[in-house]
Coordinates of C-alpha atoms in Angstrom, one line a residue:
X30 CA 83.6 -49.9 -10.7
X31 CA 83.1 -47.0 -8.3
X32 CA 85.2 -46.5 -5.3
X33 CA 82.5 -47.9 -3.0
X34 CA 81.3 -50.7 -5.2
X35 CA 82.3 -54.3 -4.5
X36 CA 80.8 -57.8 -4.6
X37 CA 78.9 -58.8 -1.5
X38 CA 81.0 -61.1 0.7
X39 CA 81.2 -62.9 3.9
X40 CA 84.1 -62.4 6.4
X41 CA 85.0 -65.1 9.0
X42 CA 86.4 -64.1 12.3
X43 CA 88.4 -66.8 14.1
X44 CA 88.2 -66.1 17.8
X45 CA 91.0 -68.6 18.6
X46 CA 92.6 -69.8 21.8
X47 CA 96.3 -70.5 20.9
X48 CA 98.8 -72.4 23.0
X49 CA 101.7 -70.0 23.3
X50 CA 104.8 -71.3 21.6
X51 CA 103.1 -74.2 19.9
X52 CA 103.4 -72.9 16.4
X53 CA 102.6 -76.2 14.7
X54 CA 99.5 -76.6 16.9
X55 CA 98.4 -73.0 16.3
X56 CA 98.9 -73.4 12.6
X57 CA 96.7 -76.4 12.7
X58 CA 94.0 -74.5 14.5
X59 CA 94.2 -71.7 11.9
X60 CA 93.9 -74.2 9.1
X61 CA 90.9 -75.8 10.7
X62 CA 89.2 -72.4 11.1
X63 CA 90.0 -71.7 7.5
X64 CA 88.4 -75.0 6.4
X65 CA 85.2 -74.0 8.3
X66 CA 85.3 -70.5 6.8
X67 CA 85.7 -72.0 3.3
X68 CA 82.9 -74.4 3.9
X69 CA 80.6 -71.6 4.9
X70 CA 81.4 -69.6 1.8
X71 CA 83.5 -66.9 3.4
X72 CA 86.1 -65.2 1.2
X73 CA 88.2 -63.8 4.0
X74 CA 89.3 -65.2 7.4
X75 CA 90.8 -63.0 10.1
X76 CA 92.9 -64.5 12.9
X77 CA 94.2 -62.8 16.0
X78 CA 97.4 -60.8 16.5
X79 CA 100.4 -63.2 16.7
X80 CA 98.0 -66.1 16.1
X81 CA 100.8 -68.3 14.9
X82 CA 102.8 -68.0 18.2
X83 CA 100.2 -66.9 20.8
X84 CA 100.5 -63.7 22.8
X85 CA 102.6 -62.5 24.5
X86 CA 105.6 -64.6 23.5
X87 CA 107.9 -62.6 25.8
X88 CA 111.6 -63.7 25.7
X89 CA 110.8 -66.6 23.3
X90 CA 111.2 -63.8 20.7
X91 CA 114.8 -63.4 21.7
X92 CA 115.6 -67.0 20.6
X93 CA 116.7 -67.3 17.0
X94 CA 115.6 -70.9 16.8
X95 CA 112.0 -69.9 17.8
X96 CA 111.9 -67.2 15.1
X97 CA 113.2 -69.6 12.5
X98 CA 110.5 -72.1 13.5
X99 CA 107.8 -69.5 13.0
X100 CA 109.1 -68.7 9.5
X101 CA 109.1 -72.4 8.6
X102 CA 105.6 -73.1 10.0
X103 CA 104.2 -70.0 8.2
X104 CA 105.5 -71.2 4.9
X105 CA 104.0 -74.6 5.5
X106 CA 100.7 -73.0 6.5
X107 CA 100.7 -70.9 3.3
X108 CA 101.0 -74.1 1.2
X109 CA 98.1 -75.7 3.1
X110 CA 95.9 -72.7 2.7
X111 CA 96.5 -72.7 -1.0
X112 CA 94.2 -75.7 -1.3
X113 CA 91.3 -73.6 -0.1
X114 CA 90.5 -71.8 -3.4
X115 CA 88.8 -68.4 -3.1
X116 CA 89.7 -67.9 0.6
X117 CA 92.1 -65.2 1.8
X118 CA 93.5 -65.5 5.3
X119 CA 95.3 -62.9 7.5
X120 CA 97.7 -64.4 10.0
X121 CA 99.5 -62.7 12.8
X122 CA 103.2 -63.6 13.3
X123 CA 106.6 -62.2 14.1
X124 CA 108.5 -61.3 11.0
X125 CA 112.2 -60.6 10.4
X126 CA 113.0 -57.5 8.4
X127 CA 116.0 -55.4 7.6
X128 CA 115.0 -53.0 10.4
X129 CA 114.6 -55.8 13.0
X130 CA 111.9 -58.0 14.3
X131 CA 108.4 -56.9 13.6
X132 CA 104.9 -57.7 15.0
X133 CA 103.3 -58.5 11.6
X134 CA 100.2 -59.6 9.9
X135 CA 100.4 -61.3 6.5
X136 CA 97.7 -61.6 3.9
X137 CA 97.8 -65.1 2.4
X138 CA 96.0 -65.7 -0.9
X139 CA 96.3 -68.7 -3.2
X140 CA 99.1 -70.1 -1.1
X141 CA 101.3 -66.9 -1.2
X142 CA 101.8 -63.9 1.0
X143 CA 100.5 -60.9 -1.1
X144 CA 100.9 -58.2 1.6
X145 CA 102.4 -57.8 5.1
X146 CA 101.7 -55.2 7.6
X147 CA 104.1 -54.2 10.4
X148 CA 102.4 -52.9 13.6
X149 CA 103.0 -49.1 13.9
X150 CA 102.1 -48.5 17.6
X151 CA 104.0 -50.8 20.0
X152 CA 102.4 -50.7 23.5
X153 CA 104.8 -50.4 26.5
X154 CA 102.3 -49.9 29.3
X155 CA 100.2 -51.9 31.7
X156 CA 101.0 -55.6 30.8
X157 CA 102.7 -54.8 27.5
X158 CA 106.4 -54.4 26.7
X159 CA 106.5 -54.8 23.0
X160 CA 109.3 -52.3 22.5
X161 CA 111.6 -54.8 24.2
X162 CA 111.2 -57.1 21.2
X163 CA 109.8 -55.4 18.2
X164 CA 110.6 -52.5 15.9
X165 CA 107.7 -50.3 14.9
X166 CA 106.5 -50.2 11.4
X167 CA 105.7 -46.9 9.7
X168 CA 103.5 -47.6 6.7
X169 CA 99.9 -48.6 6.1
X170 CA 98.9 -51.9 4.5
X171 CA 95.8 -51.8 2.2
X172 CA 94.9 -54.6 -0.2
X173 CA 92.1 -55.2 -2.6
X174 CA 89.7 -58.0 -1.8
X175 CA 87.0 -58.5 -4.4
X176 CA 86.9 -54.8 -5.1
X177 CA 86.9 -53.7 -1.5
X178 CA 90.0 -51.9 -0.2
X179 CA 90.9 -53.3 3.3
X180 CA 93.3 -51.6 5.7
X181 CA 95.0 -53.9 8.2
X182 CA 95.8 -52.8 11.7
X183 CA 97.1 -54.6 14.8
X184 CA 95.6 -54.1 18.2
X185 CA 97.3 -51.0 19.7
X186 CA 97.1 -49.3 16.3
X187 CA 93.4 -48.7 16.6
X188 CA 93.8 -46.9 19.9
X189 CA 95.7 -44.1 18.1
X190 CA 94.5 -41.9 15.3
X191 CA 97.6 -42.0 13.1
X192 CA 97.5 -45.6 11.9
X193 CA 93.8 -45.4 11.0
X194 CA 94.4 -42.1 9.2
X195 CA 97.3 -43.7 7.2
X196 CA 95.1 -46.5 6.1
X197 CA 92.4 -44.1 5.0
X198 CA 94.8 -42.0 3.1
X199 CA 96.1 -45.2 1.4
X200 CA 92.6 -45.8 0.1
X201 CA 91.1 -48.1 2.7
X202 CA 87.3 -48.5 2.6
X203 CA 87.2 -50.7 5.7
X204 CA 89.6 -51.3 8.6
X205 CA 90.2 -54.9 9.9
X206 CA 92.0 -55.0 13.3
X207 CA 93.7 -58.2 14.6
X208 CA 93.9 -58.2 18.3
X209 CA 95.4 -59.9 21.4
X210 CA 93.7 -57.6 23.8
X211 CA 93.6 -58.9 27.4
X212 CA 90.5 -58.6 29.6
X213 CA 89.9 -56.4 32.5
X214 CA 86.7 -55.2 34.1
X215 CA 84.3 -53.5 31.7
X216 CA 86.9 -53.3 29.0
X217 CA 84.4 -54.1 26.3
X218 CA 82.6 -50.8 26.9
X219 CA 85.9 -49.0 26.4
X220 CA 86.6 -50.9 23.2
X221 CA 83.1 -50.1 21.8
X222 CA 83.5 -46.4 22.5
X223 CA 86.9 -46.4 20.9
X224 CA 85.7 -48.1 17.8
X225 CA 82.7 -45.7 17.6
X226 CA 85.0 -42.7 17.8
X227 CA 87.5 -44.0 15.3
X228 CA 84.9 -45.1 12.7
X229 CA 83.1 -41.7 13.0
X230 CA 86.3 -39.8 12.7
X231 CA 87.4 -41.5 9.5
X232 CA 83.9 -42.4 8.2
X233 CA 85.0 -46.1 7.8
X234 CA 83.6 -49.3 9.2
X235 CA 85.9 -51.3 11.5
X236 CA 85.9 -55.0 12.0
X237 CA 87.6 -56.0 15.3
X238 CA 88.8 -59.6 15.9
X239 CA 90.1 -60.5 19.3
X240 CA 91.9 -63.5 20.8
X241 CA 90.3 -65.7 23.5
X242 CA 91.8 -67.8 26.3
X243 CA 94.1 -67.8 29.3
X244 CA 97.9 -67.2 29.1
X245 CA 99.5 -67.3 32.5
X246 CA 97.9 -64.4 34.4
X247 CA 96.3 -62.8 31.3
X248 CA 92.9 -63.8 30.0
X249 CA 91.8 -62.7 26.5
X250 CA 88.0 -62.4 26.3
X251 CA 87.2 -62.4 22.6
X252 CA 84.2 -60.3 22.2
X253 CA 85.0 -59.7 18.5
X254 CA 82.8 -57.1 16.9
X255 CA 82.1 -54.7 14.0
X256 CA 80.9 -51.2 13.8
X257 CA 79.6 -49.5 10.6
X258 CA 80.9 -46.1 9.3
X259 CA 78.5 -44.3 11.6
X260 CA 80.0 -46.0 14.6
X261 CA 77.0 -48.3 15.3
X262 CA 77.6 -51.7 16.7
X263 CA 76.2 -54.2 14.2
X264 CA 77.9 -57.5 15.2
X265 CA 79.3 -58.9 18.4
X266 CA 80.6 -62.3 19.2
X267 CA 80.4 -63.8 22.7
X268 CA 83.1 -63.2 25.3
X269 CA 85.2 -66.1 26.7
X270 CA 84.2 -68.5 23.9
X271 CA 86.4 -69.9 21.2
X272 CA 84.5 -69.9 17.9
X273 CA 84.4 -68.8 14.3
X274 CA 81.8 -66.0 13.6
X275 CA 80.6 -64.8 10.2
X276 CA 79.9 -61.3 9.1
X277 CA 78.3 -60.2 5.8
X278 CA 79.6 -57.2 3.9
X279 CA 77.6 -55.2 1.4
X280 CA 78.3 -51.8 -0.1
X281 CA 81.4 -51.4 1.9
X282 CA 79.5 -51.8 5.2
X283 CA 79.2 -54.7 7.7
X284 CA 75.6 -55.8 7.8
X285 CA 73.7 -56.3 11.0
X286 CA 74.3 -59.8 12.3
X287 CA 74.2 -61.6 15.6
X288 CA 75.0 -59.4 18.7
X289 CA 75.8 -61.6 21.7
X290 CA 74.0 -60.5 24.9
X291 CA 76.1 -58.3 27.2
X292 CA 77.3 -60.0 30.3
X293 CA 76.8 -58.6 33.8
X294 CA 80.0 -57.7 35.7
X295 CA 79.8 -60.8 37.9
X296 CA 79.2 -63.0 34.9
X297 CA 82.2 -61.5 33.1
X298 CA 84.5 -61.9 36.0
X299 CA 83.4 -65.4 36.8
X300 CA 83.9 -66.6 33.2
X301 CA 87.3 -65.0 33.1
X302 CA 88.3 -66.8 36.3
X303 CA 87.0 -70.1 34.9
X304 CA 88.8 -69.7 31.6
X305 CA 92.0 -68.6 33.2
X306 CA 92.0 -71.5 35.6
X307 CA 91.1 -74.1 32.9
X308 CA 93.7 -72.9 30.5
X309 CA 96.5 -72.7 33.1
X310 CA 95.8 -76.2 34.2
X311 CA 95.2 -77.8 30.8
X312 CA 97.9 -75.9 28.8
X313 CA 100.5 -76.9 31.5
X314 CA 99.2 -80.5 31.4
X315 CA 98.4 -80.9 35.1
X316 CA 96.2 -83.9 35.8
X317 CA 94.0 -81.9 38.2
X318 CA 94.1 -79.5 41.1
X319 CA 94.0 -79.7 44.9
X320 CA 93.1 -76.9 47.4
X321 CA 92.6 -76.3 51.1
X322 CA 89.0 -76.0 52.1
X323 CA 88.4 -74.0 55.2
X324 CA 84.7 -73.5 55.4
X325 CA 85.3 -69.8 54.5
X326 CA 84.1 -67.7 51.6
X327 CA 87.4 -67.5 49.6
X328 CA 88.1 -71.3 49.4
X329 CA 84.4 -71.8 48.6
X330 CA 84.6 -69.6 45.6
X331 CA 87.9 -71.1 44.4
X332 CA 86.4 -74.6 44.7
X333 CA 83.4 -73.6 42.7
X334 CA 85.5 -72.0 40.0
X335 CA 87.8 -75.1 39.8
X336 CA 84.9 -77.4 39.4
X337 CA 83.3 -75.3 36.7
X338 CA 86.7 -75.0 34.9
X339 CA 87.8 -78.7 35.2
X340 CA 84.9 -80.9 36.3
X341 CA 84.6 -82.4 39.8
X342 CA 86.7 -85.5 38.9
X343 CA 89.8 -83.3 38.5
X344 CA 89.3 -81.4 41.8
X345 CA 90.3 -82.5 45.3
X346 CA 89.5 -80.5 48.4
X347 CA 91.2 -81.0 51.8
X348 CA 89.9 -79.7 55.1
X349 CA 92.8 -79.3 57.6
X350 CA 91.2 -78.5 61.0
X351 CA 93.0 -77.2 64.1
X352 CA 91.7 -76.8 67.6
X353 CA 90.5 -73.3 66.6
X354 CA 88.3 -74.6 63.7
X355 CA 84.7 -73.9 64.4
X356 CA 82.2 -76.8 64.1
X357 CA 80.2 -74.8 61.5
X358 CA 83.4 -74.6 59.3
X359 CA 83.5 -78.4 59.3
X360 CA 79.9 -78.7 58.5
X361 CA 79.9 -76.1 55.7
X362 CA 83.1 -77.5 54.1
X363 CA 81.5 -81.0 54.0
X364 CA 78.3 -79.6 52.5
X365 CA 80.1 -77.6 49.9
X366 CA 82.3 -80.5 48.8
X367 CA 79.2 -82.7 48.6
X368 CA 77.3 -80.2 46.6
X369 CA 80.1 -79.9 44.1
X370 CA 80.8 -83.7 44.0
X371 CA 84.6 -83.4 44.6
X372 CA 86.9 -85.8 46.4
X373 CA 87.0 -84.5 50.0
X374 CA 89.5 -85.4 52.8
X375 CA 90.0 -84.2 56.3
X376 CA 93.6 -84.1 57.7
X377 CA 94.2 -82.6 61.1
X378 CA 97.1 -80.3 61.5
X379 CA 97.2 -80.8 65.3
X380 CA 100.0 -83.3 65.1
X381 CA 102.4 -81.4 62.8
X382 CA 101.7 -78.1 64.7
X383 CA 102.4 -79.8 68.0
X384 CA 105.7 -81.3 66.6
X385 CA 106.8 -77.8 65.6
X386 CA 105.9 -76.3 68.9
X387 CA 107.7 -79.1 70.8
X388 CA 110.8 -78.6 68.6
X389 CA 110.8 -74.8 69.3
X390 CA 109.8 -75.0 72.9
X391 CA 113.2 -74.1 74.2
X392 CA 113.7 -71.3 71.8
X393 CA 110.3 -69.8 72.5
X394 CA 110.5 -70.2 76.3
X395 CA 109.2 -67.1 78.2
X396 CA 108.1 -65.5 74.9
X397 CA 104.4 -64.6 74.4
X398 CA 102.3 -66.3 71.7
X399 CA 101.8 -64.1 68.7
X400 CA 101.5 -64.5 64.9
X401 CA 104.4 -66.9 64.9
X402 CA 102.2 -69.7 66.2
X403 CA 99.4 -68.7 63.8
X404 CA 101.8 -68.9 60.9
X405 CA 103.0 -72.3 61.9
X406 CA 99.4 -73.5 61.5
X407 CA 99.2 -72.0 58.0
X408 CA 102.6 -73.5 57.0
X409 CA 101.6 -76.9 58.3
X410 CA 98.6 -76.7 55.9
X411 CA 100.8 -75.6 53.1
X412 CA 103.2 -78.4 53.6
X413 CA 100.4 -81.0 53.6
X414 CA 98.9 -79.6 50.4
X415 CA 102.3 -79.5 48.7
X416 CA 103.1 -83.1 49.8
X417 CA 99.8 -84.2 48.2
X418 CA 100.6 -82.3 45.1
X419 CA 104.0 -83.9 44.8
X420 CA 102.5 -87.4 45.2
X421 CA 99.6 -86.9 42.7
X422 CA 101.1 -84.3 40.3
X423 CA 98.0 -82.1 40.9
X424 CA 98.4 -78.3 41.0
X425 CA 97.8 -76.6 44.3
X426 CA 95.4 -73.7 44.0
X427 CA 95.8 -71.0 46.6
X428 CA 92.7 -69.2 47.9
X429 CA 93.9 -65.7 48.9
X430 CA 92.1 -62.6 47.6
X431 CA 93.4 -59.2 46.4
X432 CA 92.5 -57.5 49.7
X433 CA 94.6 -59.9 51.7
X434 CA 97.4 -59.9 49.2
X435 CA 97.5 -56.1 49.3
X436 CA 97.9 -55.8 53.1
X437 CA 100.0 -58.9 53.7
X438 CA 97.1 -60.8 55.4
X439 CA 98.7 -64.0 54.2
X440 CA 101.5 -66.3 55.1
X441 CA 104.6 -67.0 53.1
X442 CA 105.1 -70.8 52.6
X443 CA 101.6 -71.2 54.2
X444 CA 98.4 -70.2 52.5
X445 CA 100.5 -68.6 49.8
X446 CA 102.1 -72.0 48.9
X447 CA 100.8 -73.2 45.6
X448 CA 101.0 -72.9 41.8
X449 CA 98.1 -70.7 40.8
X450 CA 96.3 -68.0 42.7
X451 CA 92.8 -68.1 41.2
X452 CA 91.3 -65.0 43.0
X453 CA 94.5 -63.1 43.5
X454 CA 93.0 -60.0 41.8
X455 CA 89.5 -60.3 43.3
X456 CA 88.8 -57.9 46.2
X457 CA 87.0 -59.4 49.2
X458 CA 83.8 -57.5 48.5
X459 CA 83.7 -58.9 44.9
X460 CA 84.3 -62.4 46.3
X461 CA 80.9 -62.2 48.0
X462 CA 79.3 -60.9 44.8
X463 CA 80.7 -63.8 42.8
X464 CA 79.6 -66.4 45.3
X465 CA 76.0 -65.1 45.1
X466 CA 76.3 -65.0 41.3
X467 CA 77.4 -68.7 41.3
X468 CA 74.5 -69.6 43.6
X469 CA 72.1 -68.0 41.2
X470 CA 73.2 -70.5 38.6
X471 CA 72.8 -73.4 41.1
X472 CA 72.9 -73.1 44.9
X473 CA 76.1 -74.9 45.9
X474 CA 77.8 -72.5 48.4
X475 CA 76.1 -72.8 51.8
X476 CA 74.4 -69.6 52.8
X477 CA 76.1 -69.5 56.2
X478 CA 79.5 -69.2 54.5
X479 CA 78.2 -65.9 53.0
X480 CA 76.7 -64.5 56.2
X481 CA 79.2 -65.3 58.9
X482 CA 82.1 -63.0 59.8
X483 CA 85.3 -63.9 57.9
X484 CA 88.0 -65.4 60.0
X485 CA 91.4 -67.1 59.5
X486 CA 90.6 -69.3 62.6
X487 CA 94.2 -69.3 63.8
X488 CA 93.3 -68.3 67.4
X489 CA 90.1 -68.3 69.5
X490 CA 87.3 -66.0 68.4
X491 CA 89.3 -64.4 65.7
X492 CA 87.8 -62.3 62.9
X493 CA 89.5 -60.5 60.0
X494 CA 88.2 -57.1 61.4
X495 CA 90.2 -57.6 64.6
X496 CA 93.2 -56.1 62.7
X497 CA 91.7 -54.7 59.5
X498 CA 89.0 -52.1 58.6
X499 CA 85.7 -53.4 57.2
X500 CA 86.4 -54.8 53.7
X501 CA 84.1 -52.2 52.1
X502 CA 86.5 -49.5 53.4
X503 CA 89.7 -51.5 52.7
X504 CA 88.7 -52.3 49.2
X505 CA 87.7 -48.7 48.4
X506 CA 91.0 -47.4 49.6
X507 CA 92.8 -50.1 47.7
X508 CA 91.1 -49.3 44.5
X509 CA 91.9 -45.6 44.8
X510 CA 95.5 -46.2 45.8
X511 CA 96.4 -49.0 43.5
X512 CA 94.2 -48.8 40.4
X513 CA 93.7 -45.0 40.3
X514 CA 97.2 -44.0 41.6
X515 CA 95.8 -41.6 44.2
X516 CA 98.0 -40.5 47.1
X517 CA 97.2 -41.0 50.7
X518 CA 96.4 -37.3 50.9
X519 CA 94.0 -37.5 48.0
X520 CA 92.2 -40.5 49.5
X521 CA 91.8 -38.8 52.9
X522 CA 90.5 -35.7 51.0
X523 CA 87.8 -37.9 49.4
X524 CA 86.4 -38.6 52.9
X525 CA 88.2 -41.6 54.2
X526 CA 89.5 -41.9 57.8
X527 CA 93.1 -40.7 57.9
X528 CA 94.3 -43.4 60.3
X529 CA 92.7 -46.2 58.2
X530 CA 94.3 -44.7 55.0
X531 CA 97.7 -44.5 56.5
X532 CA 97.5 -48.0 57.9
X533 CA 96.3 -49.6 54.6
X534 CA 98.8 -47.7 52.4
X535 CA 101.7 -48.6 54.7
X536 CA 100.7 -52.3 54.7
X537 CA 100.6 -52.3 50.9
X538 CA 104.1 -50.8 50.7
X539 CA 105.8 -53.0 53.3
X540 CA 104.3 -56.3 51.9
X541 CA 105.8 -56.1 48.4
X542 CA 108.3 -58.8 49.3
X543 CA 105.4 -61.2 50.0
X544 CA 103.7 -60.5 46.7
X545 CA 106.9 -61.0 44.7
X546 CA 106.8 -64.6 46.0
X547 CA 103.2 -65.3 45.3
X548 CA 102.1 -67.6 42.4
X549 CA 100.5 -66.1 39.3
X550 CA 96.8 -65.5 39.2
X551 CA 94.1 -64.3 36.8
X552 CA 94.2 -60.6 36.1
X553 CA 90.8 -59.1 36.4
X554 CA 91.2 -55.4 37.1
X555 CA 93.1 -52.7 35.2
X556 CA 95.8 -52.9 37.8
X557 CA 96.7 -56.3 39.3
X558 CA 99.6 -57.5 41.5
X559 CA 101.5 -59.0 38.6
X560 CA 102.8 -57.9 35.2
X561 CA 101.4 -54.4 35.6
X562 CA 102.5 -53.8 39.2
X563 CA 106.3 -53.1 39.3
X564 CA 107.1 -51.5 42.6
X565 CA 110.5 -51.9 44.3
X566 CA 110.7 -54.0 47.4
X567 CA 113.4 -51.8 49.0
X568 CA 112.1 -48.2 48.9
X569 CA 112.0 -45.1 51.1
X570 CA 109.2 -43.5 49.1
X571 CA 106.2 -42.2 51.1
X572 CA 103.1 -42.6 49.0

């Protein structure tokens, strides 16, 4: 048989959504995917990076008992897979070696591990800190599958030339990459370009399998794909959907198959938010969610996402008016709740706020009203929501966006009180885009919510722009400062008003203490206020 000759075959790609730490449940999902692959005549099944544990396991990897469990479950899974004759399965898992703990992928055939690959490139940037837990491998892993030499890589490996080159030099005719690659805006374009460059550089086809699902603030978008040796995209699975896909291989090349339609930016982000919210609620076994509905655009978007993620029966909305709440806010909140079919309640905060003001009357005597009184209103609302959460077991969803979180336009123990911040990484301008996208699917958000000036309604005739620049300006400065690491000087040089830049960057710096106390939320951009934002609270740096 010539080097490039092999039997035609079908590869199955299991775009799985594991529950982190549930090794038994994850092994069950792998076996069910293997059964489906076997039934459809596939000879090889790929599963994601660390598919046995979920990703990222973080400090679970430091517990000997957890590592022992993964070894036991892997052995049991091998035995189970042995019953599926003719099917080879590659499983991602942590592995103990003489050199230390490894991020590994094992090739299982006829109930036995016939080869194991140790990840060569350990990422330690953005949301990744694998060097805290794993020791890097050094060698390639190439195995024969029905006459086809397959090189195995793990996620970060394919972003570097050396692991691909090692596999090629070891005789690989095709590269298969198991991934747990988290989503951020437009990342699929970066992946496609990378795979194109790598395949053309080594003249080898690459099959790329990615995890799907929400894990705390991370969302894995799937989007598994294949490129031929010319770098041409020949196969692409949907983003944000758990499924098993099938790819035919002939003459060492993946054949053209189904290519899922590309999603618009708004569709991508909306699906990511829905998946991240659904998985956070379901995987943590909350019976439902509750949120404060203000009649404004942020809470409207969060309510729509919650309903799309969980169904209206698991969502409760509470309007908590004050004397400063405009009548149109009441009307729009009621219409929105009715449109989405959720339980809706109205609880006035006038009594609790009045009680606080009476209690503090002596201490506040002769002092002018300021944000203190505004924050009391926000904290009264937060207390009501948390009380309802305690009674019902439902998770409180907060409704603050990235623009507000950046500049501290939020209240500790008030509107920040809750368990999950759905739009924490969504700039205000994108909030409006997402609302209009959702209304294109079905009009549920009243148009007036999208056209009126945004306001916290904590004092008479208040609007956000009383104290902030227009959101188009704020968001542009924020993107440059935070996501592109530009200095204030560079931002001003790009044409932005110096006073506005200085104000925004200063507010970002002095409100780190607030963000540290915020609940987790879905990561959407390449730089979110979460795992990949690690700035000190106490700092004299001028940036």
